[in-house]
mmCIF file of C-alpha atoms in Angstrom:
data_model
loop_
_atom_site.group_PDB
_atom_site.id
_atom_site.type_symbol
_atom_site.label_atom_id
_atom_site.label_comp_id
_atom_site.label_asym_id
_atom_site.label_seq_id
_atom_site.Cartn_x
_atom_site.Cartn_y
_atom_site.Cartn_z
ATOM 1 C CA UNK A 945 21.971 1.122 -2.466
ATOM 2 C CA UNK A 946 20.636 -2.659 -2.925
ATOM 3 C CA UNK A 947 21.486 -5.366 -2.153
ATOM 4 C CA UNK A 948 21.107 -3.848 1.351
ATOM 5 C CA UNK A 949 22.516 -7.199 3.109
ATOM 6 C CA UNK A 950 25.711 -7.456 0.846
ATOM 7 C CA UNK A 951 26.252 -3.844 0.960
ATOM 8 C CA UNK A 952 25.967 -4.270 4.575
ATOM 9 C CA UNK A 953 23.267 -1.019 5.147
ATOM 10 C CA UNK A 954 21.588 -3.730 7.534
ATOM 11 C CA UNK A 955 22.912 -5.544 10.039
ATOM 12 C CA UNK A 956 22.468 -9.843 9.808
ATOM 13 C CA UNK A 957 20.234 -10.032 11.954
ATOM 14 C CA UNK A 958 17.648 -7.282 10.443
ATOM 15 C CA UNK A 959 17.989 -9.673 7.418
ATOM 16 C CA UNK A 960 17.153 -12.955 8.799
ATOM 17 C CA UNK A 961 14.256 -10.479 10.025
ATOM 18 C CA UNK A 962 13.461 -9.212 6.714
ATOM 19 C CA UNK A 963 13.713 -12.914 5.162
ATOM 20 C CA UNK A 964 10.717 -13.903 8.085
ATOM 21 C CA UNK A 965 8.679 -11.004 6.562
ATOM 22 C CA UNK A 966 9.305 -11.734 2.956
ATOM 23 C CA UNK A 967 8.657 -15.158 3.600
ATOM 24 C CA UNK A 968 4.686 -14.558 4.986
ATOM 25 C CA UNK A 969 4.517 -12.193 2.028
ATOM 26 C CA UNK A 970 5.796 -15.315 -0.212
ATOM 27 C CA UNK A 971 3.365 -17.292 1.362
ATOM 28 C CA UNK A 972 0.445 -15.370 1.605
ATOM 29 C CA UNK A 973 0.836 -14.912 -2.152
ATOM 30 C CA UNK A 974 1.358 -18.261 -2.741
ATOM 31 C CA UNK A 975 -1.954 -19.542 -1.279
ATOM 32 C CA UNK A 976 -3.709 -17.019 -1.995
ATOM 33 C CA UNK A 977 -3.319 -18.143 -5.774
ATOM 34 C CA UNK A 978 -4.214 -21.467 -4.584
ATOM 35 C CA UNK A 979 -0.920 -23.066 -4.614
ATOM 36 C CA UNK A 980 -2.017 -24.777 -1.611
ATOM 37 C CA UNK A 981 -3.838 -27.198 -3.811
ATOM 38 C CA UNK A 982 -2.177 -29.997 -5.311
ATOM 39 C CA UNK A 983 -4.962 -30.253 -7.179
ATOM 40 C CA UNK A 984 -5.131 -26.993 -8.684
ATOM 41 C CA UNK A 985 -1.346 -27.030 -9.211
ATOM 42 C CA UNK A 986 -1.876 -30.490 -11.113
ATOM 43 C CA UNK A 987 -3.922 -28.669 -13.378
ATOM 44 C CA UNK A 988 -1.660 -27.061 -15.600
ATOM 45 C CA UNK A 989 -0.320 -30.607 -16.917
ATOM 46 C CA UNK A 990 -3.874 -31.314 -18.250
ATOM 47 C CA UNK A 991 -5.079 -27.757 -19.273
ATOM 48 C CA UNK A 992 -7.959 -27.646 -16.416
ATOM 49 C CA UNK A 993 -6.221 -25.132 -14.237
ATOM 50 C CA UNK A 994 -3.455 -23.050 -15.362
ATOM 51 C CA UNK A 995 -3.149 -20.800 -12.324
ATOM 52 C CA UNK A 996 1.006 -22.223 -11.991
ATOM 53 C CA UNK A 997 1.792 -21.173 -15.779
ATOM 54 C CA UNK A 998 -0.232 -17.763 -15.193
ATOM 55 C CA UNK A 999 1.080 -16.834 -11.275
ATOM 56 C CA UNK A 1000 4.678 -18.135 -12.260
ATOM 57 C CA UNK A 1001 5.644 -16.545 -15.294
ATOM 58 C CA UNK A 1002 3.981 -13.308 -14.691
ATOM 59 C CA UNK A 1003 6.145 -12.955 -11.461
ATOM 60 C CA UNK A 1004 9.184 -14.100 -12.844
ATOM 61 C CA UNK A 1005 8.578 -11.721 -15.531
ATOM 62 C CA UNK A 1006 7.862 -9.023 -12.793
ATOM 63 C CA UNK A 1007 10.560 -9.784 -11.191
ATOM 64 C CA UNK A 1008 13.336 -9.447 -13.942
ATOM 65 C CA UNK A 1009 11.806 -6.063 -15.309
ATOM 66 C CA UNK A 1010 12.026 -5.078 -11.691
ATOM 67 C CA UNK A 1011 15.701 -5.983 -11.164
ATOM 68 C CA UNK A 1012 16.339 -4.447 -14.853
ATOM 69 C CA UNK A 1013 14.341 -0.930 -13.780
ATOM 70 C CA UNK A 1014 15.912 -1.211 -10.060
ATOM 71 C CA UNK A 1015 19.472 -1.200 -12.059
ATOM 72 C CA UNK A 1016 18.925 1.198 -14.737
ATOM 73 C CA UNK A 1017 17.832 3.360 -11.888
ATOM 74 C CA UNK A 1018 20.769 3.059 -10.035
ATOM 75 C CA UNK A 1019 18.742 1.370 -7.011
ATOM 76 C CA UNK A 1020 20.634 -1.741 -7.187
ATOM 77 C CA UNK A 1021 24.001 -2.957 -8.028
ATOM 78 C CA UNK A 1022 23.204 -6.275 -10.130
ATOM 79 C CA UNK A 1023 26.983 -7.133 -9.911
ATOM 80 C CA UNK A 1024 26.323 -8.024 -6.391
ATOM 81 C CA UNK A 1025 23.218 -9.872 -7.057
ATOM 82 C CA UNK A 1026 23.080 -13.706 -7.396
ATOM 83 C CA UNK A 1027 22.974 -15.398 -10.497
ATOM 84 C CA UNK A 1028 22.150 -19.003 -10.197
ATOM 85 C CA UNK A 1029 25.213 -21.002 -11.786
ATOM 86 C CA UNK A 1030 24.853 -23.510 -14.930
ATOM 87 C CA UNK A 1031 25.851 -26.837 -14.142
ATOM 88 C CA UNK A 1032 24.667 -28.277 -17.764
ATOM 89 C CA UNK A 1033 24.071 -31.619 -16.922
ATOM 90 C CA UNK A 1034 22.507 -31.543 -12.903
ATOM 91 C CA UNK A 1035 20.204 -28.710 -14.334
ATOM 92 C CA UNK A 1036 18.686 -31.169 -16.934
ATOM 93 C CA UNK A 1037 19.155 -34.638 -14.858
ATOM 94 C CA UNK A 1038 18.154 -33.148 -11.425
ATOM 95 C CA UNK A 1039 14.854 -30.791 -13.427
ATOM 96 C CA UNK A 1040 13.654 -34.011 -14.470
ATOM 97 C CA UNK A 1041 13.697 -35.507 -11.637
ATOM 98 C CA UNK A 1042 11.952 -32.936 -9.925
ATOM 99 C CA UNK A 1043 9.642 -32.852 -12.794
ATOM 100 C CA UNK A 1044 8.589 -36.299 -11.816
ATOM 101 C CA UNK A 1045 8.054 -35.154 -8.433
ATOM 102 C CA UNK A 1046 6.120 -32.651 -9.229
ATOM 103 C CA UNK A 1047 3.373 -35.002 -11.589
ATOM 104 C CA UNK A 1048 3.529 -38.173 -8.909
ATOM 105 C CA UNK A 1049 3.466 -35.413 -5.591
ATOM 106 C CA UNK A 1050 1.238 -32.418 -6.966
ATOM 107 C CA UNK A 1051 3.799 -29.714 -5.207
ATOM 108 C CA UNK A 1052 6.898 -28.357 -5.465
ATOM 109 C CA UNK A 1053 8.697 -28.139 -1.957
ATOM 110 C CA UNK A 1054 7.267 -23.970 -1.899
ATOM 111 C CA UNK A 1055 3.990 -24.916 -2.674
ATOM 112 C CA UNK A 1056 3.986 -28.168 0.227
ATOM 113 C CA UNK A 1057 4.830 -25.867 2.755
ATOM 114 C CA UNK A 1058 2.422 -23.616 2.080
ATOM 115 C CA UNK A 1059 -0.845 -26.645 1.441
ATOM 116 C CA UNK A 1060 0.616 -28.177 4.886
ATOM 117 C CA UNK A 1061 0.085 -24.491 6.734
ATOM 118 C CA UNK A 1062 -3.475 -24.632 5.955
ATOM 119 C CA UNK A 1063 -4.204 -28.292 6.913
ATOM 120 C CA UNK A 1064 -3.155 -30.497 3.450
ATOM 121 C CA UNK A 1065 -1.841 -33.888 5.017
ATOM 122 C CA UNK A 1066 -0.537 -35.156 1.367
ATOM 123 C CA UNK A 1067 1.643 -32.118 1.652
ATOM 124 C CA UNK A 1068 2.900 -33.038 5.214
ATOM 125 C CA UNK A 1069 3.646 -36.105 3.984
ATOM 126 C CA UNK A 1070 5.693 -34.692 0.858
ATOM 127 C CA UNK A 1071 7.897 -32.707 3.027
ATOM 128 C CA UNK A 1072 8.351 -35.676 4.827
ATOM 129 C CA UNK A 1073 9.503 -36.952 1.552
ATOM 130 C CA UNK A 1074 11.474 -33.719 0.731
ATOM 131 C CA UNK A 1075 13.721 -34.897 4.005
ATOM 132 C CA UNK A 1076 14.458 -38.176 3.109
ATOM 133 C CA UNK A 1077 15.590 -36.938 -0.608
ATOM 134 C CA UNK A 1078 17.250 -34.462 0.788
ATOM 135 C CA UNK A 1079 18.962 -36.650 2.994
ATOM 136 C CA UNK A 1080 19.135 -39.670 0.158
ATOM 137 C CA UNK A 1081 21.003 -37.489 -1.923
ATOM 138 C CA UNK A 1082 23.664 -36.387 0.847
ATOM 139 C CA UNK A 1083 24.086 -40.213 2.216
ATOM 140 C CA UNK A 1084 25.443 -41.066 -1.723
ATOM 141 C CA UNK A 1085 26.403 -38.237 -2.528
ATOM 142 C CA UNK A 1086 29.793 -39.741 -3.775
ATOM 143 C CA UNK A 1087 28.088 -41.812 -6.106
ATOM 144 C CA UNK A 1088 26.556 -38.854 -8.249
ATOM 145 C CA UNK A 1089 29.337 -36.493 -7.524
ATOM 146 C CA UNK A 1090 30.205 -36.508 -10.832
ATOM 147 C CA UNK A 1091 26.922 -35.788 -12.343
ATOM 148 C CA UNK A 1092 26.458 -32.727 -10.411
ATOM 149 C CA UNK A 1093 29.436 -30.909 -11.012
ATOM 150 C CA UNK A 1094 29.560 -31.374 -14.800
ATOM 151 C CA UNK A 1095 29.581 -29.358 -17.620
ATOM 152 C CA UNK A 1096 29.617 -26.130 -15.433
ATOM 153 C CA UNK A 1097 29.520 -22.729 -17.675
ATOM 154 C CA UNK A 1098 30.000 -20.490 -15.053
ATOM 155 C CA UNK A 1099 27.082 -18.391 -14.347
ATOM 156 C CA UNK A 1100 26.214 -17.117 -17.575
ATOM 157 C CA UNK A 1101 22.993 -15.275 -18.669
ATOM 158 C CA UNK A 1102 20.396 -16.707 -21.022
ATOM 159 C CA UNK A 1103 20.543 -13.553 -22.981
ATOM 160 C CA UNK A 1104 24.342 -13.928 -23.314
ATOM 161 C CA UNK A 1105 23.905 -17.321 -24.463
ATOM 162 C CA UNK A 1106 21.765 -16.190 -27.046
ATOM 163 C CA UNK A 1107 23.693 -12.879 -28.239
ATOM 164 C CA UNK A 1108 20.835 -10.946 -27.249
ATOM 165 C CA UNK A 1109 20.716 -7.565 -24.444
ATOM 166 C CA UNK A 1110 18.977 -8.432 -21.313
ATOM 167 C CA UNK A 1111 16.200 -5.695 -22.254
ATOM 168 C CA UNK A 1112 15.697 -7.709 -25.790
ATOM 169 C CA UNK A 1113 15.363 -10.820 -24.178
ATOM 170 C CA UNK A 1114 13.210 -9.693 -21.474
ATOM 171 C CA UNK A 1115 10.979 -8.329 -24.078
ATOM 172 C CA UNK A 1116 11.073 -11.451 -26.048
ATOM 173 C CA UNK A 1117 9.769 -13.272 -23.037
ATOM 174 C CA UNK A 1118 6.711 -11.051 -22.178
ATOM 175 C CA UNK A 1119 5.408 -12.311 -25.789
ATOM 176 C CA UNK A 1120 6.135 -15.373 -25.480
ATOM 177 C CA UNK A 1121 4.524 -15.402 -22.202
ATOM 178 C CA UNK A 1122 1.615 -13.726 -23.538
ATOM 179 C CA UNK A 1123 1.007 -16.160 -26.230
ATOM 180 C CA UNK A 1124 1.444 -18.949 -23.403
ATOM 181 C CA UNK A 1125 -1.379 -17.145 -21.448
ATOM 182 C CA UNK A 1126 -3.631 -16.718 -24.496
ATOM 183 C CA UNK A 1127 -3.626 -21.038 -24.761
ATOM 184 C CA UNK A 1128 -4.102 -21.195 -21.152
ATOM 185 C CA UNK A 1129 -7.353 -19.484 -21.527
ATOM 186 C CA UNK A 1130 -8.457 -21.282 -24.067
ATOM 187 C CA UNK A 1131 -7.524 -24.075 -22.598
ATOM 188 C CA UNK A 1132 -9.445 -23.371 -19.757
ATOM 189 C CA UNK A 1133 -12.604 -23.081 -21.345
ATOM 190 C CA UNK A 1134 -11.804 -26.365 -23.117
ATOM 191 C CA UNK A 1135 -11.063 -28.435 -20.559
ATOM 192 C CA UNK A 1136 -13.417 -26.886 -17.881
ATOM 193 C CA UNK A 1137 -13.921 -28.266 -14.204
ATOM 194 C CA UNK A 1138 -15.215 -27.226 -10.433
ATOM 195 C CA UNK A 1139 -12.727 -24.998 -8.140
ATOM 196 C CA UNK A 1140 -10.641 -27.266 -6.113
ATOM 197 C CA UNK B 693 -29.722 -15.143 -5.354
ATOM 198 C CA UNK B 694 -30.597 -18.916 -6.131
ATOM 199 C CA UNK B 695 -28.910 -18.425 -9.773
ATOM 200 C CA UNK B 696 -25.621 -17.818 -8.433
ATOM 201 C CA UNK B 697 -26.018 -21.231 -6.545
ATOM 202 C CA UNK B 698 -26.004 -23.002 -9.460
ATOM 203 C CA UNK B 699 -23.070 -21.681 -10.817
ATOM 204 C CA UNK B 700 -19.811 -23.373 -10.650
ATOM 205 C CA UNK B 701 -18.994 -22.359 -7.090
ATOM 206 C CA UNK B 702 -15.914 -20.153 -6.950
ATOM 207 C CA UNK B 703 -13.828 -20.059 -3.997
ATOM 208 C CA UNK B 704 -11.813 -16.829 -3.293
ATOM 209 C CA UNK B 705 -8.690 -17.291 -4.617
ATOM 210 C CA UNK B 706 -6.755 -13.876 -6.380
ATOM 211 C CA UNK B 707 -6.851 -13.261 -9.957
ATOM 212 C CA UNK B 708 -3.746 -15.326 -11.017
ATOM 213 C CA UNK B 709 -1.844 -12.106 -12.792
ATOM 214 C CA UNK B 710 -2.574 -10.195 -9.752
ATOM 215 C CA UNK B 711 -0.950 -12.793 -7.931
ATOM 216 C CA UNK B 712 2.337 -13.017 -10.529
ATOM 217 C CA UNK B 713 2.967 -9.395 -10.425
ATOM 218 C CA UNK B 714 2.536 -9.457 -6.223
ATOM 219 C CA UNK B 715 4.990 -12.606 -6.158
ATOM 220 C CA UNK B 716 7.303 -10.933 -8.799
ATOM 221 C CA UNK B 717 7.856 -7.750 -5.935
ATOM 222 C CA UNK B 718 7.991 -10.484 -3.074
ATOM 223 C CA UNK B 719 10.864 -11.862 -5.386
ATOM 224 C CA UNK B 720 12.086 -8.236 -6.409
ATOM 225 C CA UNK B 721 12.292 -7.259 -2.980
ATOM 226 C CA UNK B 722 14.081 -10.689 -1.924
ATOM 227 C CA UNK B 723 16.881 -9.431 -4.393
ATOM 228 C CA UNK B 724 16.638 -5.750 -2.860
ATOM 229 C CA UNK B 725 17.156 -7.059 0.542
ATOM 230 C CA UNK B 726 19.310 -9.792 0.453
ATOM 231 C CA UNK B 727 20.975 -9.685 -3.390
ATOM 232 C CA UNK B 728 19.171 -13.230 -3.793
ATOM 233 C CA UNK B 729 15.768 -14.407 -4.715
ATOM 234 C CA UNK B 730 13.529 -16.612 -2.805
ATOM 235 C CA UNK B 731 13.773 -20.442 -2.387
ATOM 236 C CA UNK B 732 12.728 -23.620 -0.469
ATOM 237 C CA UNK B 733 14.930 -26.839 -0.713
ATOM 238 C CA UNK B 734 17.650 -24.735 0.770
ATOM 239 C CA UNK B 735 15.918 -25.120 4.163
ATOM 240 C CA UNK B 736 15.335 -28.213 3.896
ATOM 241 C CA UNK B 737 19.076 -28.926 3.564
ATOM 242 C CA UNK B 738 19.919 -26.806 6.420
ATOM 243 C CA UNK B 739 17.215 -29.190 8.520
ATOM 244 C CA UNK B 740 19.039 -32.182 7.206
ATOM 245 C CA UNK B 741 22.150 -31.099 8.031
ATOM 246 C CA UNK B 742 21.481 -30.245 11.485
ATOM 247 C CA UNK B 743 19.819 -33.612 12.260
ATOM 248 C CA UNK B 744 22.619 -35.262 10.449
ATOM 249 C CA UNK B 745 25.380 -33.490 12.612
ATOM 250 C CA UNK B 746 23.377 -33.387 15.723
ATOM 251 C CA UNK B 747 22.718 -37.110 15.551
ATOM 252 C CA UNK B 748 26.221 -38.452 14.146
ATOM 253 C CA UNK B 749 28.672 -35.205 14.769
ATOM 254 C CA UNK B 750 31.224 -37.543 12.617
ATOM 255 C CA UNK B 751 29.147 -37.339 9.249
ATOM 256 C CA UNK B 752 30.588 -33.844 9.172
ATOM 257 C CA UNK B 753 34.180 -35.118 8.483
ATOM 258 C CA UNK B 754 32.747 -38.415 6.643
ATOM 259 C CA UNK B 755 30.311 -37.112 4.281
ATOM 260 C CA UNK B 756 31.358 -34.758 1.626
ATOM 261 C CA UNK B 757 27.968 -33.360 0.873
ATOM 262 C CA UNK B 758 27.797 -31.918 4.904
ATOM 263 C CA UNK B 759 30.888 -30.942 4.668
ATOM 264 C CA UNK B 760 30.739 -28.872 1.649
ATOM 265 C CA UNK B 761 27.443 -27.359 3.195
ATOM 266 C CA UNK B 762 29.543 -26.518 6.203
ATOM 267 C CA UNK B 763 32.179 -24.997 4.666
ATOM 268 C CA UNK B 764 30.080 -22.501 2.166
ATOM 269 C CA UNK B 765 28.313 -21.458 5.501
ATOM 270 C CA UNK B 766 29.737 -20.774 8.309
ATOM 271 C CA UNK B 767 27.246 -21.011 12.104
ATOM 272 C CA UNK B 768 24.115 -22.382 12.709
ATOM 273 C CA UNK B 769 22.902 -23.955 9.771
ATOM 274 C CA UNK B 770 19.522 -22.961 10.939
ATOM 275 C CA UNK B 771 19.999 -19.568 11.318
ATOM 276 C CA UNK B 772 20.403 -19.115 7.835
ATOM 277 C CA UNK B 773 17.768 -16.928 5.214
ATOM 278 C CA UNK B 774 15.885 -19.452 3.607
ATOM 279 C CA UNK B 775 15.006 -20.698 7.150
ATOM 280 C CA UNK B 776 13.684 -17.480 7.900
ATOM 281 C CA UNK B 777 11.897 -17.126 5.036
ATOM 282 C CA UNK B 778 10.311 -20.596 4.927
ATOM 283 C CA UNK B 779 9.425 -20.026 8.489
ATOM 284 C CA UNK B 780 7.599 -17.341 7.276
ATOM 285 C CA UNK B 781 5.319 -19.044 4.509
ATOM 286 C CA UNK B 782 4.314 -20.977 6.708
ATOM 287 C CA UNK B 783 3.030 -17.699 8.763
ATOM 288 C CA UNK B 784 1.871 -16.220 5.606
ATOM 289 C CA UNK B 785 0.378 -19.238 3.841
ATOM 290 C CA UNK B 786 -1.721 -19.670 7.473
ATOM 291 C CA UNK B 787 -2.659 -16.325 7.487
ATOM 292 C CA UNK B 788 -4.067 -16.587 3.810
ATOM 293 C CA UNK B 789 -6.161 -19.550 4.773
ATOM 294 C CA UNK B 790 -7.779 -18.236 7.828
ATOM 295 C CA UNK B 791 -8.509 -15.212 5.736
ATOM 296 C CA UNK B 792 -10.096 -16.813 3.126
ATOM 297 C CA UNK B 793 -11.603 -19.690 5.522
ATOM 298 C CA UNK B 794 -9.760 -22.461 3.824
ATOM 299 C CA UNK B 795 -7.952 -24.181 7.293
ATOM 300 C CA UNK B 796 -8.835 -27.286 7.374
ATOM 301 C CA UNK B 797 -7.038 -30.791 7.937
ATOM 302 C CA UNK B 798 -7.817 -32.751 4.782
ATOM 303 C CA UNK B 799 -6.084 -35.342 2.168
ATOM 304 C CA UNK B 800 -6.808 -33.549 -1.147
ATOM 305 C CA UNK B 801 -6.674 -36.180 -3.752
ATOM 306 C CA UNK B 802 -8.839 -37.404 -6.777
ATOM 307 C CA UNK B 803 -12.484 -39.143 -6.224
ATOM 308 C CA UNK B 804 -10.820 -41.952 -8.336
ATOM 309 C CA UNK B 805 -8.202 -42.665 -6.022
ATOM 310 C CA UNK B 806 -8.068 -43.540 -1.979
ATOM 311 C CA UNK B 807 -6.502 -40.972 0.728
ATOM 312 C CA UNK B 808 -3.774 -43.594 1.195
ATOM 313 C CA UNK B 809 -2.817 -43.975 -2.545
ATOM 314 C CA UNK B 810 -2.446 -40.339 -2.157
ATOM 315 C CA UNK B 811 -0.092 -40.316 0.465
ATOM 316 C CA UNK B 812 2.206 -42.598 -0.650
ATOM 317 C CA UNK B 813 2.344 -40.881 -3.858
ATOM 318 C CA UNK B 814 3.183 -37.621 -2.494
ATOM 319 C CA UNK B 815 5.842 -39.344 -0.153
ATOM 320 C CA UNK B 816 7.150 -40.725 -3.238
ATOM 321 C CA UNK B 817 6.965 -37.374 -5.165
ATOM 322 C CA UNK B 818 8.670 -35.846 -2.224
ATOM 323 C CA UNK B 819 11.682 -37.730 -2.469
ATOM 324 C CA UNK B 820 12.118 -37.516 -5.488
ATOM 325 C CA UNK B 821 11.495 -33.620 -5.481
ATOM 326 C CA UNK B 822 13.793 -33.368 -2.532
ATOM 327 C CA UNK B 823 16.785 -35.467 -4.568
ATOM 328 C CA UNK B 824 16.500 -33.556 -7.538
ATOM 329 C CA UNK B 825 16.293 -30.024 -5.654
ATOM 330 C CA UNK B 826 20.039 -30.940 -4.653
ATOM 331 C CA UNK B 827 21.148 -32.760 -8.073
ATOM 332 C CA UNK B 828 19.609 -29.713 -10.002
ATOM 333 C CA UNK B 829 21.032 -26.881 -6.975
ATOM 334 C CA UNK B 830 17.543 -25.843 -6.358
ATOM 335 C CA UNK B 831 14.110 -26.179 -6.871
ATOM 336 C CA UNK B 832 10.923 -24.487 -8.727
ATOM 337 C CA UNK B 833 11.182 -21.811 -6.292
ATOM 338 C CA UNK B 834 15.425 -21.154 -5.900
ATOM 339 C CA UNK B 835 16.528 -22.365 -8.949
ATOM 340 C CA UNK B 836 13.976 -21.622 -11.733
ATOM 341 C CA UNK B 837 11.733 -18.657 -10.660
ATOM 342 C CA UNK B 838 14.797 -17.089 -9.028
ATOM 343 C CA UNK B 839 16.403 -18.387 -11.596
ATOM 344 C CA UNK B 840 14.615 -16.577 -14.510
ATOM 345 C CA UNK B 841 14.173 -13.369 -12.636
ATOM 346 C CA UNK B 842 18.062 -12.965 -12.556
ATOM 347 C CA UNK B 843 17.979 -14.384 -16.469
ATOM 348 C CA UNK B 844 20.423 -17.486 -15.408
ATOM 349 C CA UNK B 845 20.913 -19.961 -18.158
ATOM 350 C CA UNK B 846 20.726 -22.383 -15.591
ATOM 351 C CA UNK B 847 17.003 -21.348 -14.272
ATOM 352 C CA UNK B 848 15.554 -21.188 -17.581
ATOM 353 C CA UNK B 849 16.943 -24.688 -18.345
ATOM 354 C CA UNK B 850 15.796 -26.510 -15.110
ATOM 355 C CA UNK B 851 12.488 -24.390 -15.401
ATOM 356 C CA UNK B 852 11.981 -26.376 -18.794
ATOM 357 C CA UNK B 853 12.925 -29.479 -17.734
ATOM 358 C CA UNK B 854 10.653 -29.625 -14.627
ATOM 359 C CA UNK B 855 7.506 -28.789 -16.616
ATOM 360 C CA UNK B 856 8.467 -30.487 -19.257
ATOM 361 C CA UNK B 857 9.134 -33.721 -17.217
ATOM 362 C CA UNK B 858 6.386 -32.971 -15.831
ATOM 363 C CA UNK B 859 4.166 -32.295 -18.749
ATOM 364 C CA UNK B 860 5.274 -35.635 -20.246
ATOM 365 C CA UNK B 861 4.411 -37.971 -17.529
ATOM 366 C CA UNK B 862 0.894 -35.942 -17.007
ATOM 367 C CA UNK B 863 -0.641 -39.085 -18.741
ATOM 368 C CA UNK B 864 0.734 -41.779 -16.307
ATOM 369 C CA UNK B 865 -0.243 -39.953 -13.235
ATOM 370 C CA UNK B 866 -3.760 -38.422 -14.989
ATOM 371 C CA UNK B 867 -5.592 -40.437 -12.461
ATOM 372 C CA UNK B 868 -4.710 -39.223 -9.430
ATOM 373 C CA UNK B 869 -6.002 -35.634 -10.458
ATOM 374 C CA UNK B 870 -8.581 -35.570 -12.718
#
């Protein structure tokens, strides 16, 4: 059955259409977690406000049970789904520089999209950034060329990587992920502050 | 009535696991429809490279970066998903603040800092966000949470890398947030 766009059940333009509704659903979610505060998105790097580590794991997690159910059920064909290739070296290089980003702007591009449709002008202003970046790294783009297309593996799974079923791994992550969210509420109460 | 006035004043934002497990089906049904998860840079490179090519039609042949674009995707590179679907949070992310009464146009930044040391800190955390969304073939949104969902390598190591970057400059930047 799924994907329905690749398996062509829907026509192109009834998935742009679907994309606009999944998109309000994205950002309805998104804000209404309160990822429209820098702020409050800051928070996890200090221990204040751990709503990113909390929202963000639990729907990745979500999401990868869902896709593992959705196959096992027949539902979807996960052959035809997407999996993000491993370019070794751009993964680590261009995650840190995002990572920088993220401390120095307070979003990630998502979450400025969503601050800037309720009225956040620092998040205006870091799309306007997200443009000129954008457009930074396509003007010299020769120059790191090389850097982004090394080391590529393909588009291999974590739980290949690490000899382990998808089902193992994904169990594996829900405790880690639990652990995670037991520190978060301690830390929490630790490091306690208003609402943003 | 007068005690809960004194108490730390909560706004009305959704129990964060609530909110994982909706975003995870957002993200599930992302994959359903279109066999690929959600994202955000992506957009932003398809408004780049319609400027670009609407501006200098040339760059297409000169620069290697439009051209690849071009090449992987064929039309209007605005009438892509991602377009769609960014179009749409802003819909959504609107309709969430109206709902919850939280439209309003502000600088959010820390009483320790000004509005304008904000700003040029986000403009400087936006390009930077925006270069390494390209350099790292997507960002929080496409590459890691997608990313993990689908159990890429690749996600989980750019996930860990952003927060991790992140997590080790916290102390640098500790003043604009807390």
């Amino acid at each position: 059955m799924g994907p329905l766009a690749v398996n062509e059940l829907i026509s192109e333009n009834t998935n742009l259409f679907l994309a606009f509704l999944i998109g309000i659903a994205f950002g309805f979610v998104l804000e209404a977690s309160g990822f429209s505060s820098s702020r409050k998105l800051a928070g996890v790097f200090y221990g204040y406000d751990t709503v990113v580590l909390k929202v963000f794991f639990t729907g990745a997690i979500t999401a990868m049970l869902g896709l593992l159910f959705f196959g096992l059920f027949g539902w979807i064909d996960l052959d035809l789904v997407y999996v993000n290739p491993t370019y070794l070296t751009s993964a680590i290089v261009g995650g840190m520089v995002m990572g920088l980003g993220f401390i120095m702007g307070g979003y990630c591009p998502g979450t400025s999209f969503c601050g800037a449709s309720i009225g956040k002008i620092d998040a205006m202003v870091f799309i306007v950034g997200l443009f000129l970046g954008v457009s930074l790294f396509g003007a010299g783009y020769n120059w790191w060329e090389k850097l982004y297309m090394a080391k590529n593996l393909g588009d291999p799974k974590i739980s290949e990587s690490l000899g382990l079923s998808d089902g193992v791994f994904a169990l594996i992550l829900i405790v880690i992920a639990l652990a995670m969210f037991t520190g978060a509420e301690w830390a929490e109460k630790k490091f306690p502050r208003e609402e943003y | 009535m007068s005690e809960s006035k004194n108490t730390i004043k909560k706004t009305k934002y959704l129990n964060p696991y609530l909110g994982g497990v909706l975003l995870g089906l957002v993200l599930l049904a992302a994959n359903f429809v279109a066999g690929r998860g959600l994202g955000a840079s992506g957009a932003i490179k398809s408004g780049v490279v319609t400027v670009v090519t609407a501006v200098n039609p040339s760059s297409v042949e000169s620069s290697s970066f439009i051209k690849e674009y071009r090449e992987s995707h064929t039309g209007n590179p605005m009438k892509t998903w991602l377009v769609f679907e960014m179009l749409g949070v802003l819909v959504g992310g609107f309709l969430s603040g109206i709902l919850a009464g939280r439209l309003k146009l502000k600088v959010e930044h820390s009483p320790k800092i000004t509005s304008n040391k904000r700003l040029v800190l986000a403009l400087g955390g936006g390009v930077l966000f925006g270069f390494g969304s390209q350099l790292g073939r997507g960002c929080t949104s496409g590459s890691a949470l997608s990313g993990m969902a689908v159990i890429s390598l690749g996600g989980f190591i750019t996930m860990m890398a952003i927060f991790g970057t992140a997590f080790a400059f916290a102390y640098f930047f500790r003043k604009n947030w807390i």
